[in-house]
Each structure stands twice: as structure tokens, then as C-alpha cells.
Coordinates of C-alpha atoms in Angstrom, one line a residue:
L35 CA -1.6 12.8 21.6
K36 CA -2.7 12.1 25.2
N37 CA -1.2 8.6 25.3
I38 CA 2.3 9.3 26.5
M39 CA 2.8 5.7 27.7
W40 CA 2.3 4.4 24.1
R41 CA 4.7 7.0 22.7
R42 CA 7.3 6.3 25.4
E43 CA 7.2 2.6 24.5
Q44 CA 7.3 3.4 20.8
F45 CA 10.6 5.4 21.2
R46 CA 12.0 2.7 23.5
M47 CA 11.2 -0.2 21.1
A48 CA 12.5 1.8 18.0
D49 CA 15.9 1.5 19.6
R50 CA 15.7 -2.3 19.6
P51 CA 17.1 -3.7 16.3
T52 CA 15.6 -7.1 16.9
F53 CA 12.1 -5.7 17.5
C54 CA 12.4 -3.5 14.4
L55 CA 13.5 -6.4 12.2
N56 CA 10.7 -8.7 13.5
L57 CA 8.0 -6.1 12.9
A58 CA 9.5 -5.2 9.5
R59 CA 9.4 -8.9 8.4
Q60 CA 5.7 -9.1 9.3
L61 CA 4.9 -5.9 7.3
V62 CA 6.8 -7.0 4.2
V63 CA 5.4 -10.6 4.3
G64 CA 1.9 -9.1 4.6
K65 CA 2.5 -6.7 1.7
I66 CA 3.8 -9.5 -0.6
R67 CA 0.9 -11.8 0.3
N68 CA -1.6 -9.0 -0.5
Q69 CA 0.1 -8.2 -3.8
R70 CA -0.1 -11.9 -4.7
T71 CA -3.8 -12.1 -3.7
L72 CA -4.6 -9.1 -5.9
L73 CA -2.9 -10.6 -8.9
M74 CA -4.8 -14.0 -8.3
R75 CA -8.1 -12.2 -8.0
N76 CA -7.9 -9.6 -10.7
H77 CA -5.5 -10.7 -13.4
V78 CA -7.1 -11.8 -16.7
E79 CA -4.7 -14.8 -16.8
P80 CA -3.1 -15.1 -13.3
P81 CA 0.7 -15.4 -14.1
Q82 CA 1.6 -18.7 -12.4
A83 CA 5.4 -18.2 -12.5
A84 CA 5.1 -14.8 -10.9
L85 CA 2.7 -16.2 -8.2
R86 CA 5.1 -19.0 -7.4
F87 CA 8.0 -16.5 -7.2
L88 CA 6.0 -14.2 -4.9
R89 CA 5.1 -17.2 -2.6
A90 CA 8.8 -18.0 -2.4
L91 CA 9.7 -14.4 -1.6
V92 CA 7.2 -14.5 1.3
G93 CA 9.3 -17.4 2.8
E94 CA 12.5 -15.5 2.3
A95 CA 11.2 -12.3 3.8
D96 CA 10.0 -14.2 6.8
R97 CA 13.6 -15.4 7.3
A98 CA 15.4 -12.1 6.4
K99 CA 18.4 -11.3 8.7
S100 CA 18.5 -7.5 8.2
L101 CA 16.4 -4.5 7.2
A102 CA 18.7 -4.1 4.1
E103 CA 17.9 -7.7 3.0
L104 CA 14.2 -7.1 3.5
L105 CA 14.3 -4.0 1.4
G106 CA 15.9 -6.0 -1.4
L107 CA 13.3 -8.7 -1.2
E108 CA 10.5 -6.1 -1.1
G109 CA 12.0 -4.5 -4.2
L110 CA 12.1 -7.9 -6.0
A111 CA 8.4 -8.5 -5.1
A112 CA 7.4 -5.1 -6.2
R113 CA 9.1 -5.5 -9.6
T114 CA 7.5 -8.8 -10.2
Y115 CA 4.1 -7.5 -9.1
F116 CA 4.2 -4.3 -11.3
E117 CA 5.5 -6.3 -14.3
N118 CA 2.2 -8.1 -14.2
F119 CA 0.0 -5.1 -13.1
A120 CA -1.1 -4.4 -16.7
G121 CA -3.0 -7.7 -16.7
M122 CA -5.4 -6.3 -14.2
I123 CA -6.3 -3.3 -16.3
K124 CA -9.4 -4.4 -18.3
V125 CA -10.3 -1.4 -20.4
D126 CA -9.7 -1.6 -24.1
R127 CA -6.2 -0.2 -24.7
P128 CA -5.1 2.1 -26.2
Y129 CA -7.8 4.7 -26.4
H130 CA -6.0 6.5 -29.2
S131 CA -9.1 7.0 -31.3
E132 CA -10.6 9.1 -28.5
L133 CA -7.5 11.1 -27.9
D134 CA -6.0 14.2 -29.4
A135 CA -3.4 12.8 -31.8
A136 CA -0.7 14.9 -30.3
Q137 CA -1.2 13.5 -26.8
K138 CA -1.2 9.7 -27.0
L139 CA -1.6 8.9 -23.4
S140 CA -3.0 5.5 -22.5
F141 CA -3.3 3.0 -19.7
D142 CA -0.4 0.9 -21.0
F143 CA 1.8 0.2 -18.0
L144 CA 5.3 -1.4 -18.0
R145 CA 7.0 -0.6 -14.7
R146 CA 6.8 1.6 -11.7
N147 CA 8.4 5.0 -11.9
R148 CA 8.0 8.2 -9.9
R149 CA 9.5 11.7 -9.2
P150 CA 8.0 12.4 -11.7
P151 CA 5.5 9.7 -12.8
R152 CA 5.8 9.3 -16.5
D153 CA 2.5 7.6 -17.4
P154 CA -1.2 7.7 -16.2
I155 CA -1.0 4.6 -14.0
N156 CA 2.2 5.8 -12.3
A157 CA 0.5 9.2 -11.7
L158 CA -2.4 7.4 -10.0
L159 CA -0.1 5.2 -7.9
S160 CA 1.9 8.2 -6.6
L161 CA -1.2 10.2 -5.8
G162 CA -2.9 7.1 -4.1
Y163 CA 0.1 6.3 -2.0
S164 CA 0.5 9.9 -0.8
L165 CA -3.3 9.9 0.1
L166 CA -2.9 6.7 2.1
A167 CA 0.3 8.0 3.9
K168 CA -1.6 11.1 4.8
D169 CA -4.6 9.2 6.2
L170 CA -2.3 6.9 8.3
T171 CA -0.3 9.9 9.6
I172 CA -3.6 11.3 10.9
T173 CA -4.7 7.9 12.3
A174 CA -1.4 7.3 14.1
A175 CA -1.4 10.7 15.7
S176 CA -5.1 10.4 16.7
V177 CA -4.5 7.0 18.3
G178 CA -1.6 8.4 20.3
L179 CA 1.5 7.2 18.5
D180 CA 4.2 9.4 16.8
P181 CA 3.7 9.1 13.1
Y182 CA 7.3 10.2 12.4
L183 CA 9.0 7.4 14.3
G184 CA 9.0 4.1 12.4
F185 CA 10.5 0.7 12.8
Y186 CA 11.1 -0.5 9.2
H187 CA 11.3 3.0 7.6
Q188 CA 14.1 4.7 9.5
P189 CA 13.6 8.3 10.8
R190 CA 14.3 11.0 8.3
F191 CA 13.4 14.7 8.5
G192 CA 9.9 15.4 7.4
R193 CA 9.0 11.7 6.7
A194 CA 6.1 10.1 8.5
S195 CA 8.0 6.8 8.9
L196 CA 5.4 5.0 11.1
A197 CA 2.7 5.9 8.6
L198 CA 4.8 4.4 5.8
D199 CA 5.4 1.2 8.0
L200 CA 1.7 0.8 8.6
M201 CA 0.7 1.3 5.0
E202 CA 2.9 -1.3 3.5
P203 CA 0.4 -4.2 3.6
F204 CA -2.4 -1.8 2.5
R205 CA -0.8 -0.5 -0.7
P206 CA -2.3 -3.3 -2.8
L207 CA -5.5 -3.6 -0.8
I208 CA -6.5 0.0 -0.8
V209 CA -4.6 2.1 -3.4
D210 CA -3.9 -0.4 -6.2
S211 CA -7.5 -1.8 -5.8
A212 CA -8.9 1.8 -6.0
I213 CA -6.9 2.4 -9.1
L214 CA -8.2 -0.7 -10.8
T215 CA -11.7 0.3 -10.0
A216 CA -11.2 3.9 -11.2
V217 CA -9.7 2.7 -14.5
N218 CA -11.8 -0.4 -15.2
Q219 CA -15.0 1.4 -14.4
R220 CA -13.9 4.5 -16.4
M221 CA -14.2 6.8 -13.4
V222 CA -10.8 8.0 -14.8
T223 CA -9.9 7.9 -18.5
P224 CA -6.8 8.9 -20.4
Q225 CA -8.4 12.3 -21.2
H226 CA -8.1 13.0 -17.5
F227 CA -4.3 13.3 -17.7
I228 CA -1.9 15.9 -19.1
A229 CA 1.7 15.4 -20.1
A230 CA 4.3 18.1 -19.4
G231 CA 7.8 17.2 -20.4
D232 CA 8.6 13.8 -18.9
S233 CA 5.8 13.9 -16.3
V234 CA 2.1 13.1 -16.4
A235 CA -0.4 14.6 -14.0
L236 CA -4.2 14.4 -13.4
T237 CA -6.6 17.1 -14.4
P238 CA -8.9 18.5 -11.6
E239 CA -11.7 16.3 -13.1
G240 CA -9.5 13.3 -13.1
R241 CA -8.5 13.9 -9.4
K242 CA -12.2 14.1 -8.5
G243 CA -12.8 10.7 -10.3
F244 CA -9.9 9.1 -8.5
F245 CA -10.7 10.5 -5.1
G246 CA -14.2 9.0 -5.5
A247 CA -12.8 5.6 -6.2
Y248 CA -10.4 5.9 -3.2
E249 CA -13.1 7.0 -0.8
Q250 CA -15.3 4.1 -2.1
R251 CA -12.6 1.7 -1.3
M252 CA -12.0 3.2 2.1
D253 CA -15.7 2.8 2.9
Q254 CA -15.9 -0.8 1.7
L255 CA -16.7 -3.3 4.4
V256 CA -14.4 -6.3 4.9
T257 CA -14.2 -9.0 7.6
H258 CA -11.3 -8.5 10.0
P259 CA -9.5 -11.9 10.2
L260 CA -8.7 -11.4 13.9
F261 CA -12.1 -10.3 15.2
G262 CA -14.4 -11.8 12.6
Y263 CA -16.7 -8.7 12.2
R264 CA -17.2 -6.5 9.2
V265 CA -15.7 -3.0 9.2
S266 CA -14.6 -0.5 6.6
Y267 CA -11.0 -0.2 5.5
R268 CA -10.9 3.2 7.1
R269 CA -11.8 1.6 10.5
I270 CA -9.3 -1.2 9.8
L271 CA -6.4 1.3 9.6
E272 CA -7.3 2.5 13.1
I273 CA -7.7 -1.1 14.4
Q274 CA -4.3 -2.1 13.0
T275 CA -2.6 1.0 14.5
R276 CA -4.1 0.2 17.9
L277 CA -2.9 -3.4 17.6
L278 CA 0.6 -2.1 17.0
A279 CA 0.3 0.0 20.2
R280 CA -0.7 -3.2 22.1
V281 CA 2.4 -4.9 20.7
L282 CA 4.6 -2.0 21.8
M283 CA 3.1 -2.3 25.3
G284 CA 3.7 -6.0 25.4
E285 CA 0.0 -6.9 25.6
I286 CA 0.3 -9.1 22.5
L287 CA 3.6 -10.7 21.3
E288 CA 3.2 -10.4 17.4
Y289 CA 1.8 -7.8 15.2
P290 CA -1.2 -9.4 13.3
V291 CA -0.7 -7.9 9.9
F292 CA -3.9 -7.5 7.9
V293 CA -4.0 -9.9 4.9
T294 CA -6.9 -11.0 2.7
R295 CA -7.3 -14.3 1.0

């Protein structure tokens, strides 16, 4: 936390509604573009209507006039994306023959739910997003920014709002991608989940399998579109956080959100 200049600018810019909206637009546009790319790359039959709708939402998010409008558009995109998420799960479903008859858990996925997650995929999504938020909280603090003061996610007690801002474009690229690897390569199977009441949780063995897939994704090398060299996703999280600091200091005008093609 040595970089007091960066943090001073962070607090100053967080009080500027125009700056917050502009940055939030870029983060949401990046997230929707990455969701669309994941569907195009991984869906057994890429859903053309959903892909067209997501492309239209990118344009709308880019023109959004308020944070509230952006939240609505982000929600619409998320619903469309998760309605088609099951098409990226390529294991034979359901596994009922391999399961205890009393516990018919499978990787059937209809919609996003949480607090508590009610099926295995939602349990993985919740765990994965909390891991990524934790990693970005550490990254933001180590770079010298305050992880608790965001621009799109407004400050709330105990919430690492800046970490949540930074992670928006990476949700599909890191977490959702790690989940697809874990499930499709059977690093995690339905036997790795237990149901208690309405909620579903991972067993210790299942957590180990998913952590392996998550770390594998974090270590994967990818070309950074701005610099043209190959780095791991873990390093990209740091690069993107430093780029945001440069925007705050006025060294660059626009935050270059990380998107893949």
C-alpha cells in the first residue's frame, strides 16, 4: 500500500459520476463480449438469436446513460448467457445410473441462483466467483489501490467493490471457463456434491478438483491484446489493475478492458 498517489486519485475519481459511468460502461461491454465469445467457442450449437441479442446489448451498454441502466443491461445479458450455458456442458447428462437413487444431482442447469446455490453448476459458479474476487482483492491491494472503493460497484461495508469491478470481464474467461473444463473433463462429477435442504455444496474432494481446474486456468498463457506478448491470466489480472491505475493518474484516457476473440 505504498502508492498513496494512486489511492488519492482513486478516491478523487470515485466522486466523479461521469468517470464512474464511463469506466462502468467499458467493464460491462467487456463482460458481455466475453460471454458472447465463450458461447460462440464452446456451445455445441451456438445459439444465433442469443448471440445477436448479446451483440445488440453491447451497443446499448456502450450508450447507457446511468449505472442503474447498465445494471439492467448487464442483468439481461447474464440471463441470456446463462439460459444457454447448459449447451457448453458436454458430459452425458444425467449421471443417474452412477448416483445414489436418493440423491439425483446432475449437471442439468437452467438458470443462475445463489444464496444458497441450488444445483451443482450454481455451486461451482458461486465458489469460482468468490475465488476470483479474493484474488483480485489481493492484486488491487498489492498494486497499491484500495480494493474496497469501486466505480461501478458502489461502496458497501465489507464489500471489495474495486475487486468486483475488475473481475466483471473475467467472470466468463476465468471462472466459467474453469467450470466447463472441470465438468467436461470430469475433474468434478455429480458425486462430488451434497444436497442439504435447498442448497448444494461441494465435498472436500470436489473442491480439490475444482481448485485444480481454476489454478490451471489462471496459469494458462494468453496473448495480451494491448502488448502482444503471452502471459498467464494471473499476470493479466495484475496488468489490468495497473492499467486502471494509469487511467486514474491521467496517463491513459480509456481503460482498455481485456477481451478475447
